[in-house]
mmCIF file with all atom_site columns, C-alpha atoms in Angstrom:
data_model
loop_
_atom_site.group_PDB
_atom_site.id
_atom_site.type_symbol
_atom_site.label_atom_id
_atom_site.label_alt_id
_atom_site.label_comp_id
_atom_site.label_asym_id
_atom_site.label_entity_id
_atom_site.label_seq_id
_atom_site.pdbx_PDB_ins_code
_atom_site.Cartn_x
_atom_site.Cartn_y
_atom_site.Cartn_z
_atom_site.occupancy
_atom_site.B_iso_or_equiv
_atom_site.pdbx_formal_charge
_atom_site.auth_seq_id
_atom_site.auth_comp_id
_atom_site.auth_asym_id
_atom_site.auth_atom_id
_atom_site.pdbx_PDB_model_num
ATOM 1   C CA . MET A 1 1   ? -45.059 -74.598 -28.962 1.00 50.00 ? 11  MET A CA 1
ATOM 2   C CA . PRO A 1 2   ? -44.562 -76.883 -25.767 1.00 52.00 ? 12  PRO A CA 1
ATOM 3   C CA . LYS A 1 3   ? -41.628 -76.419 -23.779 1.00 63.00 ? 13  LYS A CA 1
ATOM 4   C CA . TYR A 1 4   ? -39.183 -78.279 -24.649 1.00 82.00 ? 14  TYR A CA 1
ATOM 5   C CA . MET A 1 5   ? -35.710 -78.183 -23.122 1.00 90.00 ? 15  MET A CA 1
ATOM 6   C CA . THR A 1 6   ? -35.323 -80.652 -20.512 1.00 92.00 ? 16  THR A CA 1
ATOM 7   C CA . LYS A 1 7   ? -31.464 -80.021 -19.847 1.00 94.00 ? 17  LYS A CA 1
ATOM 8   C CA . ILE A 1 8   ? -28.622 -77.467 -20.312 1.00 97.00 ? 18  ILE A CA 1
ATOM 9   C CA . THR A 1 9   ? -25.418 -79.002 -20.979 1.00 97.00 ? 19  THR A CA 1
ATOM 10  C CA . PRO A 1 10  ? -22.688 -76.465 -19.649 1.00 98.00 ? 20  PRO A CA 1
ATOM 11  C CA . ALA A 1 11  ? -20.369 -77.099 -22.038 1.00 98.00 ? 21  ALA A CA 1
ATOM 12  C CA . THR A 1 12  ? -22.427 -76.577 -24.934 1.00 98.00 ? 22  THR A CA 1
ATOM 13  C CA . SER A 1 13  ? -24.658 -73.352 -23.315 1.00 98.00 ? 23  SER A CA 1
ATOM 14  C CA . ALA A 1 14  ? -24.384 -69.831 -23.261 1.00 98.00 ? 24  ALA A CA 1
ATOM 15  C CA . VAL A 1 15  ? -25.984 -66.709 -21.917 1.00 98.00 ? 25  VAL A CA 1
ATOM 16  C CA . LEU A 1 16  ? -26.197 -63.634 -23.950 1.00 98.00 ? 26  LEU A CA 1
ATOM 17  C CA . VAL A 1 17  ? -26.671 -60.582 -21.979 1.00 98.00 ? 27  VAL A CA 1
ATOM 18  C CA . ILE A 1 18  ? -28.506 -58.121 -24.645 1.00 98.00 ? 28  ILE A CA 1
ATOM 19  C CA . ASP A 1 19  ? -27.714 -54.209 -23.748 1.00 98.00 ? 29  ASP A CA 1
ATOM 20  C CA . MET A 1 20  ? -27.296 -53.877 -20.228 1.00 98.00 ? 30  MET A CA 1
ATOM 21  C CA . THR A 1 21  ? -25.723 -50.735 -21.093 1.00 98.00 ? 31  THR A CA 1
ATOM 22  C CA . ASN A 1 22  ? -25.626 -47.459 -19.277 1.00 97.00 ? 32  ASN A CA 1
ATOM 23  C CA . GLY A 1 23  ? -27.362 -46.195 -22.592 1.00 96.00 ? 33  GLY A CA 1
ATOM 24  C CA . PHE A 1 24  ? -30.523 -48.611 -21.287 1.00 96.00 ? 34  PHE A CA 1
ATOM 25  C CA . MET A 1 25  ? -29.761 -48.115 -17.494 1.00 98.00 ? 35  MET A CA 1
ATOM 26  C CA . ASP A 1 26  ? -29.126 -44.915 -16.843 1.00 97.00 ? 36  ASP A CA 1
ATOM 27  C CA . PRO A 1 27  ? -32.584 -42.815 -15.689 1.00 97.00 ? 37  PRO A CA 1
ATOM 28  C CA . ASN A 1 28  ? -31.674 -40.026 -17.621 1.00 94.00 ? 38  ASN A CA 1
ATOM 29  C CA . ALA A 1 29  ? -30.901 -41.766 -21.226 1.00 93.00 ? 39  ALA A CA 1
ATOM 30  C CA . PRO A 1 30  ? -33.503 -41.189 -23.595 1.00 92.00 ? 40  PRO A CA 1
ATOM 31  C CA . ASN A 1 31  ? -33.593 -45.136 -24.042 1.00 92.00 ? 41  ASN A CA 1
ATOM 32  C CA . TYR A 1 32  ? -34.239 -45.774 -19.959 1.00 96.00 ? 42  TYR A CA 1
ATOM 33  C CA . VAL A 1 33  ? -35.680 -49.284 -19.640 1.00 98.00 ? 43  VAL A CA 1
ATOM 34  C CA . GLU A 1 34  ? -36.529 -48.979 -15.845 1.00 98.00 ? 44  GLU A CA 1
ATOM 35  C CA . GLY A 1 35  ? -37.462 -52.734 -15.485 1.00 98.00 ? 45  GLY A CA 1
ATOM 36  C CA . GLY A 1 36  ? -33.830 -53.567 -16.666 1.00 98.00 ? 46  GLY A CA 1
ATOM 37  C CA . ARG A 1 37  ? -32.042 -51.718 -14.019 1.00 98.00 ? 47  ARG A CA 1
ATOM 38  C CA . GLN A 1 38  ? -34.535 -52.994 -11.440 1.00 98.00 ? 48  GLN A CA 1
ATOM 39  C CA . MET A 1 39  ? -33.606 -56.612 -12.682 1.00 98.00 ? 49  MET A CA 1
ATOM 40  C CA . ALA A 1 40  ? -29.755 -56.114 -12.816 1.00 98.00 ? 50  ALA A CA 1
ATOM 41  C CA . PRO A 1 41  ? -28.927 -57.301 -9.556  1.00 98.00 ? 51  PRO A CA 1
ATOM 42  C CA . GLU A 1 42  ? -30.884 -60.579 -9.915  1.00 98.00 ? 52  GLU A CA 1
ATOM 43  C CA . LEU A 1 43  ? -29.002 -60.956 -13.270 1.00 98.00 ? 53  LEU A CA 1
ATOM 44  C CA . SER A 1 44  ? -25.832 -60.756 -12.089 1.00 98.00 ? 54  SER A CA 1
ATOM 45  C CA . LYS A 1 45  ? -26.740 -63.212 -9.484  1.00 98.00 ? 55  LYS A CA 1
ATOM 46  C CA . PHE A 1 46  ? -27.649 -65.495 -12.258 1.00 98.00 ? 56  PHE A CA 1
ATOM 47  C CA . LEU A 1 47  ? -24.799 -64.683 -14.313 1.00 98.00 ? 57  LEU A CA 1
ATOM 48  C CA . THR A 1 48  ? -22.517 -65.962 -11.167 1.00 98.00 ? 58  THR A CA 1
ATOM 49  C CA . GLN A 1 49  ? -24.174 -69.332 -10.757 1.00 98.00 ? 59  GLN A CA 1
ATOM 50  C CA . CYS A 1 50  ? -23.687 -69.750 -14.468 1.00 98.00 ? 60  CYS A CA 1
ATOM 51  C CA . ARG A 1 51  ? -20.122 -69.117 -14.732 1.00 98.00 ? 61  ARG A CA 1
ATOM 52  C CA . ALA A 1 52  ? -19.849 -71.359 -11.586 1.00 98.00 ? 62  ALA A CA 1
ATOM 53  C CA . ALA A 1 53  ? -21.339 -74.023 -13.716 1.00 98.00 ? 63  ALA A CA 1
ATOM 54  C CA . GLY A 1 54  ? -19.143 -73.569 -16.521 1.00 98.00 ? 64  GLY A CA 1
ATOM 55  C CA . ILE A 1 55  ? -21.483 -71.834 -18.790 1.00 98.00 ? 65  ILE A CA 1
ATOM 56  C CA . LYS A 1 56  ? -19.868 -69.116 -21.281 1.00 98.00 ? 66  LYS A CA 1
ATOM 57  C CA . ILE A 1 57  ? -21.454 -65.499 -21.110 1.00 98.00 ? 67  ILE A CA 1
ATOM 58  C CA . PHE A 1 58  ? -21.601 -63.274 -24.092 1.00 98.00 ? 68  PHE A CA 1
ATOM 59  C CA . TYR A 1 59  ? -22.532 -59.728 -24.076 1.00 98.00 ? 69  TYR A CA 1
ATOM 60  C CA . THR A 1 60  ? -23.640 -57.217 -26.758 1.00 98.00 ? 70  THR A CA 1
ATOM 61  C CA . SER A 1 61  ? -23.900 -53.316 -26.962 1.00 98.00 ? 71  SER A CA 1
ATOM 62  C CA . LEU A 1 62  ? -25.991 -51.169 -29.332 1.00 95.00 ? 72  LEU A CA 1
ATOM 63  C CA . GLU A 1 63  ? -24.244 -48.380 -31.000 1.00 94.00 ? 73  GLU A CA 1
ATOM 64  C CA . TYR A 1 64  ? -23.594 -46.172 -33.581 1.00 87.00 ? 74  TYR A CA 1
ATOM 65  C CA . ARG A 1 65  ? -20.712 -44.462 -35.122 1.00 84.00 ? 75  ARG A CA 1
ATOM 66  C CA . ALA A 1 66  ? -19.882 -41.056 -34.215 1.00 79.00 ? 76  ALA A CA 1
ATOM 67  C CA . ASP A 1 67  ? -20.755 -39.948 -37.846 1.00 81.00 ? 77  ASP A CA 1
ATOM 68  C CA . LYS A 1 68  ? -24.138 -41.784 -38.208 1.00 77.00 ? 78  LYS A CA 1
ATOM 69  C CA . ALA A 1 69  ? -23.039 -43.573 -40.913 1.00 80.00 ? 79  ALA A CA 1
ATOM 70  C CA . ASN A 1 70  ? -24.640 -46.908 -39.780 1.00 84.00 ? 80  ASN A CA 1
ATOM 71  C CA . MET A 1 71  ? -27.808 -45.367 -38.357 1.00 74.00 ? 81  MET A CA 1
ATOM 72  C CA . ASN A 1 72  ? -31.126 -46.419 -39.985 1.00 80.00 ? 82  ASN A CA 1
ATOM 73  C CA . HIS A 1 73  ? -33.615 -43.724 -40.299 1.00 75.00 ? 83  HIS A CA 1
ATOM 74  C CA . ILE A 1 74  ? -35.505 -44.765 -37.379 1.00 78.00 ? 84  ILE A CA 1
ATOM 75  C CA . VAL A 1 75  ? -32.582 -44.082 -35.163 1.00 73.00 ? 85  VAL A CA 1
ATOM 76  C CA . ARG A 1 76  ? -31.970 -41.046 -37.112 1.00 75.00 ? 86  ARG A CA 1
ATOM 77  C CA . LEU A 1 77  ? -35.336 -39.768 -36.094 1.00 77.00 ? 87  LEU A CA 1
ATOM 78  C CA . PHE A 1 78  ? -35.399 -40.839 -32.852 1.00 71.00 ? 88  PHE A CA 1
ATOM 79  C CA . GLN A 1 79  ? -31.686 -39.272 -31.920 1.00 76.00 ? 89  GLN A CA 1
ATOM 80  C CA . GLU A 1 80  ? -32.592 -35.942 -33.679 1.00 71.00 ? 90  GLU A CA 1
ATOM 81  C CA . LYS A 1 81  ? -35.521 -35.899 -31.008 1.00 74.00 ? 91  LYS A CA 1
ATOM 82  C CA . HIS A 1 82  ? -33.912 -36.859 -28.002 1.00 74.00 ? 92  HIS A CA 1
ATOM 83  C CA . GLY A 1 83  ? -30.427 -35.896 -28.632 1.00 73.00 ? 93  GLY A CA 1
ATOM 84  C CA . GLU A 1 84  ? -27.165 -38.154 -29.422 1.00 78.00 ? 94  GLU A CA 1
ATOM 85  C CA . HIS A 1 85  ? -26.520 -41.209 -27.506 1.00 81.00 ? 95  HIS A CA 1
ATOM 86  C CA . LEU A 1 86  ? -25.355 -44.869 -28.210 1.00 86.00 ? 96  LEU A CA 1
ATOM 87  C CA . ILE A 1 87  ? -21.953 -43.379 -29.642 1.00 84.00 ? 97  ILE A CA 1
ATOM 88  C CA . SER A 1 88  ? -19.210 -45.910 -29.930 1.00 90.00 ? 98  SER A CA 1
ATOM 89  C CA . GLY A 1 89  ? -16.497 -45.525 -27.386 1.00 94.00 ? 99  GLY A CA 1
ATOM 90  C CA . GLY A 1 90  ? -19.161 -43.540 -25.101 1.00 94.00 ? 100 GLY A CA 1
ATOM 91  C CA . HIS A 1 91  ? -20.114 -43.790 -21.625 1.00 94.00 ? 101 HIS A CA 1
ATOM 92  C CA . ASP A 1 92  ? -23.290 -44.787 -22.387 1.00 94.00 ? 102 ASP A CA 1
ATOM 93  C CA . THR A 1 93  ? -21.968 -48.090 -24.388 1.00 96.00 ? 103 THR A CA 1
ATOM 94  C CA . GLU A 1 94  ? -20.188 -49.700 -21.554 1.00 97.00 ? 104 GLU A CA 1
ATOM 95  C CA . VAL A 1 95  ? -21.944 -52.227 -19.841 1.00 98.00 ? 105 VAL A CA 1
ATOM 96  C CA . TYR A 1 96  ? -23.479 -51.331 -16.689 1.00 98.00 ? 106 TYR A CA 1
ATOM 97  C CA . ASP A 1 97  ? -21.454 -52.024 -13.519 1.00 98.00 ? 107 ASP A CA 1
ATOM 98  C CA . VAL A 1 98  ? -24.209 -54.025 -11.554 1.00 98.00 ? 108 VAL A CA 1
ATOM 99  C CA . CYS A 1 99  ? -23.955 -56.928 -14.227 1.00 98.00 ? 109 CYS A CA 1
ATOM 100 C CA . ALA A 1 100 ? -20.624 -56.096 -16.070 1.00 97.00 ? 110 ALA A CA 1
ATOM 101 C CA . PRO A 1 101 ? -18.420 -58.751 -17.800 1.00 98.00 ? 111 PRO A CA 1
ATOM 102 C CA . MET A 1 102 ? -15.878 -60.411 -16.304 1.00 97.00 ? 112 MET A CA 1
ATOM 103 C CA . GLU A 1 103 ? -12.231 -60.596 -17.480 1.00 96.00 ? 113 GLU A CA 1
ATOM 104 C CA . GLY A 1 104 ? -12.023 -62.394 -20.742 1.00 96.00 ? 114 GLY A CA 1
ATOM 105 C CA . GLU A 1 105 ? -15.772 -62.461 -22.031 1.00 98.00 ? 115 GLU A CA 1
ATOM 106 C CA . THR A 1 106 ? -16.542 -61.010 -25.072 1.00 98.00 ? 116 THR A CA 1
ATOM 107 C CA . ILE A 1 107 ? -18.727 -57.887 -25.576 1.00 98.00 ? 117 ILE A CA 1
ATOM 108 C CA . ILE A 1 108 ? -20.414 -58.074 -29.043 1.00 98.00 ? 118 ILE A CA 1
ATOM 109 C CA . ARG A 1 109 ? -20.628 -54.590 -30.421 1.00 97.00 ? 119 ARG A CA 1
ATOM 110 C CA . ARG A 1 110 ? -23.080 -53.948 -33.409 1.00 96.00 ? 120 ARG A CA 1
ATOM 111 C CA . ASP A 1 111 ? -25.734 -51.499 -35.053 1.00 94.00 ? 121 ASP A CA 1
ATOM 112 C CA . ASN A 1 112 ? -28.676 -53.778 -35.548 1.00 93.00 ? 122 ASN A CA 1
ATOM 113 C CA . TYR A 1 113 ? -31.431 -55.194 -32.848 1.00 95.00 ? 123 TYR A CA 1
ATOM 114 C CA . SER A 1 114 ? -30.348 -58.759 -33.674 1.00 98.00 ? 124 SER A CA 1
ATOM 115 C CA . ALA A 1 115 ? -26.857 -59.606 -32.308 1.00 98.00 ? 125 ALA A CA 1
ATOM 116 C CA . PHE A 1 116 ? -26.152 -61.865 -35.045 1.00 98.00 ? 126 PHE A CA 1
ATOM 117 C CA . ASN A 1 117 ? -26.591 -59.084 -37.518 1.00 96.00 ? 127 ASN A CA 1
ATOM 118 C CA . ALA A 1 118 ? -23.303 -58.068 -39.380 1.00 95.00 ? 128 ALA A CA 1
ATOM 119 C CA . THR A 1 119 ? -21.345 -59.550 -36.354 1.00 97.00 ? 129 THR A CA 1
ATOM 120 C CA . ASN A 1 120 ? -18.942 -62.442 -35.362 1.00 98.00 ? 130 ASN A CA 1
ATOM 121 C CA . LEU A 1 121 ? -21.228 -63.681 -32.368 1.00 98.00 ? 131 LEU A CA 1
ATOM 122 C CA . ASP A 1 122 ? -21.894 -66.740 -34.880 1.00 98.00 ? 132 ASP A CA 1
ATOM 123 C CA . HIS A 1 123 ? -18.681 -67.988 -35.379 1.00 98.00 ? 133 HIS A CA 1
ATOM 124 C CA . LEU A 1 124 ? -17.738 -67.348 -31.605 1.00 98.00 ? 134 LEU A CA 1
ATOM 125 C CA . LEU A 1 125 ? -20.335 -69.639 -30.544 1.00 98.00 ? 135 LEU A CA 1
ATOM 126 C CA . ARG A 1 126 ? -19.550 -72.322 -32.997 1.00 98.00 ? 136 ARG A CA 1
ATOM 127 C CA . TYR A 1 127 ? -16.210 -72.031 -32.352 1.00 98.00 ? 137 TYR A CA 1
ATOM 128 C CA . ASN A 1 128 ? -16.872 -72.712 -28.522 1.00 98.00 ? 138 ASN A CA 1
ATOM 129 C CA . GLY A 1 129 ? -19.088 -75.823 -29.495 1.00 98.00 ? 139 GLY A CA 1
ATOM 130 C CA . ILE A 1 130 ? -21.874 -73.444 -28.315 1.00 98.00 ? 140 ILE A CA 1
ATOM 131 C CA . ASP A 1 131 ? -25.588 -75.060 -29.493 1.00 97.00 ? 141 ASP A CA 1
ATOM 132 C CA . LEU A 1 132 ? -28.021 -73.626 -26.912 1.00 97.00 ? 142 LEU A CA 1
ATOM 133 C CA . ILE A 1 133 ? -28.462 -70.053 -25.970 1.00 98.00 ? 143 ILE A CA 1
ATOM 134 C CA . ALA A 1 134 ? -30.405 -68.076 -23.260 1.00 98.00 ? 144 ALA A CA 1
ATOM 135 C CA . ILE A 1 135 ? -31.121 -64.824 -23.801 1.00 98.00 ? 145 ILE A CA 1
ATOM 136 C CA . THR A 1 136 ? -31.434 -62.066 -20.998 1.00 98.00 ? 146 THR A CA 1
ATOM 137 C CA . GLY A 1 137 ? -31.729 -58.246 -20.893 1.00 98.00 ? 147 GLY A CA 1
ATOM 138 C CA . VAL A 1 138 ? -33.181 -55.680 -22.735 1.00 98.00 ? 148 VAL A CA 1
ATOM 139 C CA . CYS A 1 139 ? -35.622 -55.050 -24.969 1.00 98.00 ? 149 CYS A CA 1
ATOM 140 C CA . THR A 1 140 ? -37.862 -58.148 -24.801 1.00 98.00 ? 150 THR A CA 1
ATOM 141 C CA . ASP A 1 141 ? -39.530 -57.090 -27.915 1.00 97.00 ? 151 ASP A CA 1
ATOM 142 C CA . VAL A 1 142 ? -36.784 -55.455 -29.898 1.00 97.00 ? 152 VAL A CA 1
ATOM 143 C CA . ALA A 1 143 ? -33.110 -56.723 -29.511 1.00 98.00 ? 153 ALA A CA 1
ATOM 144 C CA . CYS A 1 144 ? -34.247 -59.905 -27.400 1.00 98.00 ? 154 CYS A CA 1
ATOM 145 C CA . PHE A 1 145 ? -36.731 -61.148 -29.831 1.00 98.00 ? 155 PHE A CA 1
ATOM 146 C CA . ALA A 1 146 ? -34.832 -59.929 -32.952 1.00 98.00 ? 156 ALA A CA 1
ATOM 147 C CA . THR A 1 147 ? -31.868 -62.247 -31.756 1.00 98.00 ? 157 THR A CA 1
ATOM 148 C CA . ALA A 1 148 ? -34.086 -65.314 -30.320 1.00 97.00 ? 158 ALA A CA 1
ATOM 149 C CA . ARG A 1 149 ? -35.551 -65.240 -33.868 1.00 97.00 ? 159 ARG A CA 1
ATOM 150 C CA . ASP A 1 150 ? -32.122 -65.173 -35.736 1.00 98.00 ? 160 ASP A CA 1
ATOM 151 C CA . GLY A 1 151 ? -30.779 -67.814 -33.266 1.00 97.00 ? 161 GLY A CA 1
ATOM 152 C CA . MET A 1 152 ? -33.487 -70.157 -34.291 1.00 96.00 ? 162 MET A CA 1
ATOM 153 C CA . TYR A 1 153 ? -32.663 -69.610 -37.927 1.00 96.00 ? 163 TYR A CA 1
ATOM 154 C CA . ARG A 1 154 ? -29.010 -70.643 -37.227 1.00 97.00 ? 164 ARG A CA 1
ATOM 155 C CA . ASN A 1 155 ? -30.240 -73.864 -35.884 1.00 96.00 ? 165 ASN A CA 1
ATOM 156 C CA . TYR A 1 156 ? -29.516 -73.356 -31.749 1.00 97.00 ? 166 TYR A CA 1
ATOM 157 C CA . ASP A 1 157 ? -31.912 -74.089 -29.468 1.00 96.00 ? 167 ASP A CA 1
ATOM 158 C CA . VAL A 1 158 ? -33.023 -70.853 -27.693 1.00 97.00 ? 168 VAL A CA 1
ATOM 159 C CA . ALA A 1 159 ? -34.368 -70.035 -24.336 1.00 97.00 ? 169 ALA A CA 1
ATOM 160 C CA . LEU A 1 160 ? -35.724 -66.474 -23.268 1.00 98.00 ? 170 LEU A CA 1
ATOM 161 C CA . ILE A 1 161 ? -35.147 -65.798 -19.574 1.00 98.00 ? 171 ILE A CA 1
ATOM 162 C CA . SER A 1 162 ? -38.410 -64.615 -18.303 1.00 98.00 ? 172 SER A CA 1
ATOM 163 C CA . ASP A 1 163 ? -37.610 -62.805 -15.169 1.00 98.00 ? 173 ASP A CA 1
ATOM 164 C CA . LEU A 1 164 ? -34.274 -61.345 -16.252 1.00 98.00 ? 174 LEU A CA 1
ATOM 165 C CA . THR A 1 165 ? -35.880 -59.192 -19.365 1.00 98.00 ? 175 THR A CA 1
ATOM 166 C CA . ALA A 1 166 ? -37.348 -55.912 -19.688 1.00 98.00 ? 176 ALA A CA 1
ATOM 167 C CA . THR A 1 167 ? -38.671 -53.597 -22.032 1.00 98.00 ? 177 THR A CA 1
ATOM 168 C CA . ILE A 1 168 ? -40.517 -50.275 -22.552 1.00 97.00 ? 178 ILE A CA 1
ATOM 169 C CA . ALA A 1 169 ? -43.925 -48.926 -22.897 1.00 96.00 ? 179 ALA A CA 1
ATOM 170 C CA . TRP A 1 170 ? -45.490 -47.835 -26.228 1.00 92.00 ? 180 TRP A CA 1
ATOM 171 C CA . PRO A 1 171 ? -47.704 -45.266 -26.758 1.00 91.00 ? 181 PRO A CA 1
ATOM 172 C CA . ASP A 1 172 ? -50.795 -45.271 -28.575 1.00 92.00 ? 182 ASP A CA 1
ATOM 173 C CA . ILE A 1 173 ? -50.633 -44.928 -32.174 1.00 88.00 ? 183 ILE A CA 1
ATOM 174 C CA . GLY A 1 174 ? -54.244 -45.076 -32.697 1.00 91.00 ? 184 GLY A CA 1
ATOM 175 C CA . LEU A 1 175 ? -53.964 -48.917 -31.809 1.00 89.00 ? 185 LEU A CA 1
ATOM 176 C CA . GLY A 1 176 ? -53.944 -48.034 -27.936 1.00 94.00 ? 186 GLY A CA 1
ATOM 177 C CA . ALA A 1 177 ? -50.871 -47.826 -25.766 1.00 95.00 ? 187 ALA A CA 1
ATOM 178 C CA . MET A 1 178 ? -49.010 -50.624 -24.024 1.00 97.00 ? 188 MET A CA 1
ATOM 179 C CA . SER A 1 179 ? -47.531 -50.895 -20.637 1.00 97.00 ? 189 SER A CA 1
ATOM 180 C CA . ALA A 1 180 ? -44.024 -52.202 -20.185 1.00 97.00 ? 190 ALA A CA 1
ATOM 181 C CA . GLU A 1 181 ? -45.546 -55.185 -18.828 1.00 97.00 ? 191 GLU A CA 1
ATOM 182 C CA . GLU A 1 182 ? -48.131 -55.764 -21.482 1.00 97.00 ? 192 GLU A CA 1
ATOM 183 C CA . CYS A 1 183 ? -45.289 -55.657 -24.121 1.00 97.00 ? 193 CYS A CA 1
ATOM 184 C CA . LYS A 1 184 ? -42.937 -57.863 -22.380 1.00 98.00 ? 194 LYS A CA 1
ATOM 185 C CA . ILE A 1 185 ? -45.681 -60.430 -21.984 1.00 98.00 ? 195 ILE A CA 1
ATOM 186 C CA . ALA A 1 186 ? -46.999 -59.925 -25.845 1.00 97.00 ? 196 ALA A CA 1
ATOM 187 C CA . ALA A 1 187 ? -43.415 -60.381 -26.843 1.00 97.00 ? 197 ALA A CA 1
ATOM 188 C CA . MET A 1 188 ? -42.359 -63.603 -24.825 1.00 97.00 ? 198 MET A CA 1
ATOM 189 C CA . ASN A 1 189 ? -45.794 -65.270 -26.216 1.00 97.00 ? 199 ASN A CA 1
ATOM 190 C CA . ASN A 1 190 ? -44.722 -64.341 -29.567 1.00 96.00 ? 200 ASN A CA 1
ATOM 191 C CA . MET A 1 191 ? -41.383 -65.976 -28.914 1.00 96.00 ? 201 MET A CA 1
ATOM 192 C CA . PHE A 1 192 ? -42.946 -68.757 -27.277 1.00 95.00 ? 202 PHE A CA 1
ATOM 193 C CA . GLN A 1 193 ? -45.113 -69.733 -29.835 1.00 94.00 ? 203 GLN A CA 1
ATOM 194 C CA . THR A 1 194 ? -42.487 -69.016 -32.991 1.00 93.00 ? 204 THR A CA 1
ATOM 195 C CA . ASN A 1 195 ? -38.719 -69.428 -31.972 1.00 92.00 ? 205 ASN A CA 1
ATOM 196 C CA . CYS A 1 196 ? -38.079 -70.363 -28.227 1.00 95.00 ? 206 CYS A CA 1
ATOM 197 C CA . ASP A 1 197 ? -38.542 -71.818 -25.059 1.00 97.00 ? 207 ASP A CA 1
ATOM 198 C CA . VAL A 1 198 ? -39.617 -68.811 -22.329 1.00 97.00 ? 208 VAL A CA 1
ATOM 199 C CA . MET A 1 199 ? -38.560 -69.960 -18.691 1.00 97.00 ? 209 MET A CA 1
ATOM 200 C CA . SER A 1 200 ? -37.513 -68.396 -15.511 1.00 97.00 ? 210 SER A CA 1
ATOM 201 C CA . SER A 1 201 ? -34.314 -68.368 -14.635 1.00 98.00 ? 211 SER A CA 1
ATOM 202 C CA . GLU A 1 202 ? -35.281 -70.613 -11.693 1.00 97.00 ? 212 GLU A CA 1
ATOM 203 C CA . ARG A 1 203 ? -36.151 -73.125 -14.030 1.00 96.00 ? 213 ARG A CA 1
ATOM 204 C CA . PHE A 1 204 ? -33.100 -72.769 -16.396 1.00 97.00 ? 214 PHE A CA 1
ATOM 205 C CA . LEU A 1 205 ? -30.774 -73.487 -13.414 1.00 98.00 ? 215 LEU A CA 1
ATOM 206 C CA . SER A 1 206 ? -32.917 -76.299 -12.065 1.00 97.00 ? 216 SER A CA 1
ATOM 207 C CA . MET A 1 207 ? -32.026 -77.995 -15.634 1.00 97.00 ? 217 MET A CA 1
ATOM 208 C CA . ILE A 1 208 ? -28.096 -77.806 -15.572 1.00 97.00 ? 218 ILE A CA 1
ATOM 209 C CA . ASP A 1 209 ? -26.652 -80.874 -15.926 1.00 89.00 ? 219 ASP A CA 1
ATOM 210 C CA . SER A 1 210 ? -23.913 -81.401 -12.974 1.00 72.00 ? 220 SER A CA 1
#
């Protein structure tokens, strides 16, 4: 798939900030994404520029009920091994203060990888006349990938901002280990070929139609 976006229209565009919460930004958290914490200051600058241009910002937080009723079996196993985390109302479900939302910006709270699954995100985007979404945050190959895919299925134009997303390394399960950067590159290649444009924040900002 070629790079197909040539213009960003602020009134019909939105940035999604995926899971930039303390549960992923805290070095002591079991889901810590080092690359996410490192790029958070640049993400904050990017969001400021997008707001100034009139682009709407939506945040997401992956979180679960205290009784664990909405946890899938993979999450249950992970929490049994690493301890309880990402419970609704807890500190780790709050957005990392370096790139926190401004007053009036929406946080989509969900229990699934895709920000579209069983949430009102699609309704909010359509209500605001949004037809293009730019995805930032963590993890590139999990929630960002799932959200990009579901956005494409719902006929949004989708961009992944390559320098404002990050993920973690994966261990060897018999196929070879992958570093965080390798996981990110593999995910971006997949996304570019199947469901979205992949671009730098610089390119995105340069295409904003003023």
